[in-house]
Coordinates of C-alpha atoms in Angstrom, one line a residue:
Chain P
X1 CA -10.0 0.5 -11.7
X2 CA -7.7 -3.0 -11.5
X3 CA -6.4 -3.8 -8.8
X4 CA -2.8 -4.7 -7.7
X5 CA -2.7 -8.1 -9.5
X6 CA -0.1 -10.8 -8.6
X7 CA 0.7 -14.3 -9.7
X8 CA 0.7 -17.0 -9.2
X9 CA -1.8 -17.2 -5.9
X10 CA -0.4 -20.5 -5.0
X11 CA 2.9 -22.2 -5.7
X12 CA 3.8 -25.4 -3.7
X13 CA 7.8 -26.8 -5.1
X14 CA 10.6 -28.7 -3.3
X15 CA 13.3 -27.7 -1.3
X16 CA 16.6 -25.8 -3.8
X17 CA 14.2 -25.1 -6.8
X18 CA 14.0 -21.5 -7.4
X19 CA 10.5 -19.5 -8.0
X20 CA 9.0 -16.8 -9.3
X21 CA 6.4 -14.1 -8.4
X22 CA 4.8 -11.6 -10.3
X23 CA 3.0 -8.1 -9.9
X24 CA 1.4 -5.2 -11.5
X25 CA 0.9 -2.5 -10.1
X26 CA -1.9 -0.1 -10.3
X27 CA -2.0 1.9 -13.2
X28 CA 0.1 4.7 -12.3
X29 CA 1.3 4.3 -8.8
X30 CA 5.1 5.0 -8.8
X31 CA 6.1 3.1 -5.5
X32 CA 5.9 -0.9 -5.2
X33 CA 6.6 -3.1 -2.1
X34 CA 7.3 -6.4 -1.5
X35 CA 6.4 -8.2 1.6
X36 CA 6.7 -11.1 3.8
X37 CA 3.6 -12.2 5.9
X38 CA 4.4 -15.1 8.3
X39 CA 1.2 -17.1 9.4
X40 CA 0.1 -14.7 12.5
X41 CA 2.4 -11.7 11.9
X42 CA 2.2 -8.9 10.3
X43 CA 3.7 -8.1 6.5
X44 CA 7.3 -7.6 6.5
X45 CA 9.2 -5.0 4.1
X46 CA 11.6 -7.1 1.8
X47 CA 11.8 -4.4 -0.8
X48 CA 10.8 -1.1 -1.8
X49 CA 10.5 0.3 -5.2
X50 CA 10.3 4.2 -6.3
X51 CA 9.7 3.8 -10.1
X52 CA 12.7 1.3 -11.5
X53 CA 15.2 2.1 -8.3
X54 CA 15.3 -0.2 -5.6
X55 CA 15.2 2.4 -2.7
X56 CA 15.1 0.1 0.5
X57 CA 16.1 -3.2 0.0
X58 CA 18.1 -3.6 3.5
X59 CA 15.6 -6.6 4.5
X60 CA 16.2 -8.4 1.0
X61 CA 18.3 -11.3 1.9
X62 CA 20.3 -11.5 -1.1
X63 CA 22.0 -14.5 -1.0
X64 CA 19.0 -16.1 -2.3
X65 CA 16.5 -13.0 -3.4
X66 CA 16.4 -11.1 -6.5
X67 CA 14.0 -8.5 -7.5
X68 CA 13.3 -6.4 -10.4
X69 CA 11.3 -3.7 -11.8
X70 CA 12.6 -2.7 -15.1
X71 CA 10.3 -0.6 -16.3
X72 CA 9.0 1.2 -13.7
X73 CA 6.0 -1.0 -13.7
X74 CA 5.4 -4.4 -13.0
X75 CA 8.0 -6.2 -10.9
X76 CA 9.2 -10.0 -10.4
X77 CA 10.3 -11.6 -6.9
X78 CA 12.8 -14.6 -7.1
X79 CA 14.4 -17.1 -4.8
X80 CA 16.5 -19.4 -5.9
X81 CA 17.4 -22.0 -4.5
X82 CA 14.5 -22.2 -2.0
X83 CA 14.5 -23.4 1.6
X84 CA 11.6 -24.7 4.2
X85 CA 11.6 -21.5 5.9
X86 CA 10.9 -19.4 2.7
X87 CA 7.6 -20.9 3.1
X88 CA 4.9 -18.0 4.1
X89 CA 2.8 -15.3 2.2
X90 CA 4.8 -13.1 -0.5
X91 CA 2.5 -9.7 -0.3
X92 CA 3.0 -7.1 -3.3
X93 CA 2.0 -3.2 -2.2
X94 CA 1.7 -0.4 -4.5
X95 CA 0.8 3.6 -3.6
X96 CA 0.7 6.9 -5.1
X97 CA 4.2 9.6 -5.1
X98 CA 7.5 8.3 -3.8
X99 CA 9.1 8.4 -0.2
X100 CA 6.3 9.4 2.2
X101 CA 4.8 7.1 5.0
X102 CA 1.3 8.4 5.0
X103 CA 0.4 7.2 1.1
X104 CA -2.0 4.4 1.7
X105 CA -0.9 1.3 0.3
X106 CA -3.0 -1.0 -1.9
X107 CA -2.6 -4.7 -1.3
X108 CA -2.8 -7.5 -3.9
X109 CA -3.9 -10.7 -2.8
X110 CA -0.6 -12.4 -2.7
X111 CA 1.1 -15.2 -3.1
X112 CA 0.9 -18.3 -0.9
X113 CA 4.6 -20.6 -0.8
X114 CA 4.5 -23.9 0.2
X115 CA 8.2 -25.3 0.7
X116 CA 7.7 -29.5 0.7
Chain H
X1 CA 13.8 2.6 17.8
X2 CA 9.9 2.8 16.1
X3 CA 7.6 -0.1 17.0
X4 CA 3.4 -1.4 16.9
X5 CA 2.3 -3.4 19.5
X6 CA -1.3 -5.0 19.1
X7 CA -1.7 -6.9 22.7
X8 CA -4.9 -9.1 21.8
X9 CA -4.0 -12.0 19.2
X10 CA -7.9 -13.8 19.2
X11 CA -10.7 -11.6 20.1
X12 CA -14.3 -13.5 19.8
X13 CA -16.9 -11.0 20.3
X14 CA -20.8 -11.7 19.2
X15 CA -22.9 -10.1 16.2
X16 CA -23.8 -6.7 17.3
X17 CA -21.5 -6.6 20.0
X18 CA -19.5 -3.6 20.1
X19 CA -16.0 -4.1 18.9
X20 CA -12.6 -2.4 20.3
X21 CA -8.7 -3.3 18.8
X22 CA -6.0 -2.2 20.8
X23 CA -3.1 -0.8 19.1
X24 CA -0.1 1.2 21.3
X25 CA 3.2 2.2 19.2
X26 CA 6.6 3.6 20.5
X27 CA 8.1 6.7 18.4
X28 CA 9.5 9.9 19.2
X29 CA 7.2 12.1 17.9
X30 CA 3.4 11.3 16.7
X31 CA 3.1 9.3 13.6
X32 CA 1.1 8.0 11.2
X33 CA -1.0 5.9 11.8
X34 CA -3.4 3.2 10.2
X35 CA -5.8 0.6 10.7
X36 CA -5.4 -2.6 7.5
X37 CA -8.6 -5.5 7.5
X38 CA -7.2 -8.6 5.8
X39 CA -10.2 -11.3 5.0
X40 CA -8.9 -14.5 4.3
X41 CA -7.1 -14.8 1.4
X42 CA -7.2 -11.6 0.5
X43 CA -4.4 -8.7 0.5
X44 CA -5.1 -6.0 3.3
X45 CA -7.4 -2.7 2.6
X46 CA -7.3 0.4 4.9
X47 CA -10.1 1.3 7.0
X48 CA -8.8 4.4 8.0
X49 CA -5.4 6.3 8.9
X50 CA -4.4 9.5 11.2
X51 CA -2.5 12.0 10.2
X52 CA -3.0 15.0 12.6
X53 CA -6.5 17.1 13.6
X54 CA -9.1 15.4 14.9
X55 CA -7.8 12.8 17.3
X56 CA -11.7 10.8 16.3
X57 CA -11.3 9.3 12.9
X58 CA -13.7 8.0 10.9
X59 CA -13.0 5.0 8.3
X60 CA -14.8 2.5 6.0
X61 CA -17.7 0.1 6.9
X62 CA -18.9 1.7 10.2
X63 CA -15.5 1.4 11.8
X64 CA -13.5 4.8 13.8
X65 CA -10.0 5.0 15.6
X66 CA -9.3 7.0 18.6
X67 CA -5.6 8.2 18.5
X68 CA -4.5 9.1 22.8
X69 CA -1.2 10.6 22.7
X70 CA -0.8 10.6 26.2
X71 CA -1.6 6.6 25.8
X72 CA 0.3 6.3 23.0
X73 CA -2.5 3.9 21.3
X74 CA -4.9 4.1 18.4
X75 CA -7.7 1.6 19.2
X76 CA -10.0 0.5 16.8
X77 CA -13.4 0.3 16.8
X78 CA -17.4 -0.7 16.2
X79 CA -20.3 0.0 17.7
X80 CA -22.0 -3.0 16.2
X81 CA -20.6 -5.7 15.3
X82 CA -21.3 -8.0 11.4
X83 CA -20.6 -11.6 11.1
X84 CA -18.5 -9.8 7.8
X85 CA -16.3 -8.6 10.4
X86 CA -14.7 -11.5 10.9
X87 CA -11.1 -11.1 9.5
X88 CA -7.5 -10.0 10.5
X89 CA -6.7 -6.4 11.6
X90 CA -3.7 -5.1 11.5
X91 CA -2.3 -1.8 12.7
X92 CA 0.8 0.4 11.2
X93 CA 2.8 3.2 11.9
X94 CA 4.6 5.6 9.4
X95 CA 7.3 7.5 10.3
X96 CA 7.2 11.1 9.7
X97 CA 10.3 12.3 9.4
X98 CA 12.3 12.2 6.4
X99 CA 13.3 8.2 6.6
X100 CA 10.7 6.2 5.1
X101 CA 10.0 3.6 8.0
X102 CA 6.7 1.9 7.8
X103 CA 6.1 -1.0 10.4
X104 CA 3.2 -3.7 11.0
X105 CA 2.1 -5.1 14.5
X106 CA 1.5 -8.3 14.4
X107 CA -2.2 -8.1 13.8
X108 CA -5.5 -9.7 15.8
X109 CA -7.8 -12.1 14.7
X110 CA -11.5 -11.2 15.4
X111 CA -14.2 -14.1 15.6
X112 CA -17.5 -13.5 15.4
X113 CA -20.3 -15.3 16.8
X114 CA -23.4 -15.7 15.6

């Protein structure tokens, strides 16, 4: 069985230039999350998915985030126009059912941002 | 307010050394609790979670948890330490009532020696 695949695994751009990251899911997993890892802390929920509605996006800072999940499926994380402090890991999470704390989550390998 | 405190940020133990994480977490009732590895590079995988029952769980690659509600913690650990060990481990709490809240602490990094 795949894996929770995200890409790309490394994007380095300039300061104000927007970017893009990807996921897919596993097959059949109706909740996605995007997260925020920090060097030395912990993943941080920016956004949580049940199927195509965006149930929890109250850490999302919108001004310069978008996501989507149009389908139900695979999903796309944007920022545009970057800044220095956007740099950090961008983790995507998918589990099982909808709404419930104990699903385990499955963890792709993320996406390392490099702000110059 | 619901929280995960891991206390230890480096732990450096030797191979075949036993191994012990700490983990404490603040909610109102018991939780949900988990145990994530993160090698680096990688995305995190679950070594093993608590629901209710058995306060002793068991996980993946030799690893158990001890959940102490008077203690409030759910330590990690290893008898025996492998140099494959060496990652970052992170533990979470779920809440379980109707809200979805699912937190992080901030993880420690274990070293091992050879």
């Amino acid at each position: 069985e795949a894996g929770v695949v995200q890409s790309p695994r490394y994007k380095i751009i300039e300061k104000k230039q927007p970017v893009a990251f990807w996921c897919n899911p596993i097959s059949g997993h109706n909740t996605l999350y995007w997260y925020l890892q920090n060097l030395g802390q912990g993943p941080e929920l920016l956004i949580r998915y049940e199927n195509e509605e965006a149930v929890d996006d109250s850490q999302l800072p919108k001004d310069r985030f978008s996501a989507e999940r149009l389908k139900g499926v695979d999903s796309t994380l944007k920022i545009q126009p970057a800044e220095l402090g956007d740099s950090a890991v961008y983790l995507c999470a998918s589990s099982p059912g909808s709404g419930v704390s104990y699903n385990e989550q499955f963890f792709g390998p993320g996406t390392r941002l490099t702000v110059l | 307010a619901q929280s995960v405190t891991q206390p230890d940020i480096h732990i450096t133990v030797s191979e075949g050394a036993s191994l012990e994480l700490r983990c404490n977490y603040s909610y109102g009732a018991t939780p949900y609790l988990f145990w994530y590895v993160q090698s680096p590079g990688q995305g995190l995988q679950l070594l093993l979670k608590y629901f209710s029952g058995d306060t002793l769980v068991q996980g993946i690659k030799g690893f158990e948890a001890e959940f102490k509600r008077s203690q409030s913690s759910f330590n990690l650990r290893k008898p025996s330490v492998h140099w494959s060990d060496a990652a970052e481990y992170f533990c979470a709490v779920g809440s379980t009532s109707g809200t979805y809240k699912y937190i992080f602490g901030t993880g420690t990094r274990l070293k091992v020696l050879a």
